[in-house]
Amino acid sequence: MSDIAVESSNKKKGLGRGLGSLLGGPAPEQTPAAPKAAAAAPSINNTVASTPAPAAAPQVATPVAPPVDPESKIWKVGIDKLSPGQYQPRRTFEKEPLQELAQSIKENGILQPIVARRTASGKLEIVAGERRWRASQLAGLHEVPVILKNYDDKQALELAIVENIQREDLNPIEEAEGYSRLISEFKLSQQQVAEKVGRDRATVANAVRLLSLPDSVKEMISGNELSVGHAKVLLSLQDPKKQIEFAKKVVNEKIAVRKLEKMVQAVVKGHEEVEEAPTFDSNVTQRLISGLSDELQKMLGTKVNIDYANSKGKITIHFYSDDELTNMVDRLKEGWQ
């Protein structure tokens, strides 16, 4: 069997060479075979150690994307899955600005995601962006972009206050209530609160003092009827009834802060507050005073001057002899009788 196999092999090789010569073409080029023996075995003059091993091809590492922080991911959340935050310091949402924001959301979408946290009960509670959430409902959206954060109660309150202060969305009473909650519920000092929200300590202290005013006065401040400057002046009064009385007077009579200061100082010092005279045209007032001077002059028979300003003044009665003085006194006595 082995002889037949060898012979068959030799015949195939011969036949291949014969066909090439019969066709008359050039002999096909033989691809040089690699010198396997030389590569496998070293030459006589060289040792195995002197032959360098072929260098391995460098392996390129496949880039691996860094893991995404779950708190940086923006989620699409059903608008009905969110609820207002229990630490939201803002109590009032004016209708007209909310409608304007809703129209902007219709045209441009929500440009800044809402920040929320998952509560112990599993609900999604808004930490920052409740106004955007409300406006999105008016705009007819079903989903909103949300960033989920692992905030505790204190962090939620801090962020809500800071965001609203930066946007100037809080009225003075809402801001003061936010500071007060950080102080009372989380045992922070006024200085610590100031550092958290980026205010100075005096600003925080003055804001918290507003909460000692009567509720009706605080409502005037929240409604922008009464300025913080007026409110600070009212704090000088110890009597809540006086505070309410003066607050109403400021609103009704449009009294400036400086004028209120003088009125309150008079009360604090034990003086009666100065009643304001009705406002008349200066020329009309002067004619009235002049007429009163003439009437007194006719009654007393001597020259009379009246100095008048702001419902105050003095009457000067002139006399030119002792007899005139005596007669004048007699006439006054008769008038009193």
PDB file of C-alpha atoms in Angstrom, residues 4 86 111 141 171 199 204 280 301 336:
ATOM      1  CA  ILE A   4       1.334   2.610  -4.461  1.00  0.00           C
ATOM      2  CA  GLN A  86     -43.203  69.407  52.010  1.00  0.00           C
ATOM      3  CA  LEU A 111     -35.066  74.094  29.665  1.00  0.00           C
ATOM      4  CA  LEU A 141     -47.495  68.024  29.178  1.00  0.00           C
ATOM      5  CA  ASN A 171     -41.866  87.245  49.271  1.00  0.00           C
ATOM      6  CA  ARG A 199     -26.684  85.877  52.919  1.00  0.00           C
ATOM      7  CA  VAL A 204     -31.263  86.536  58.213  1.00  0.00           C
ATOM      8  CA  PHE A 280     -55.234 121.656  50.388  1.00  0.00           C
ATOM      9  CA  GLY A 301     -59.914 145.823  67.303  1.00  0.00           C
ATOM     10  CA  TRP A 336     -65.740 133.498  77.220  1.00  0.00           C
TER      11      TRP A 336
END
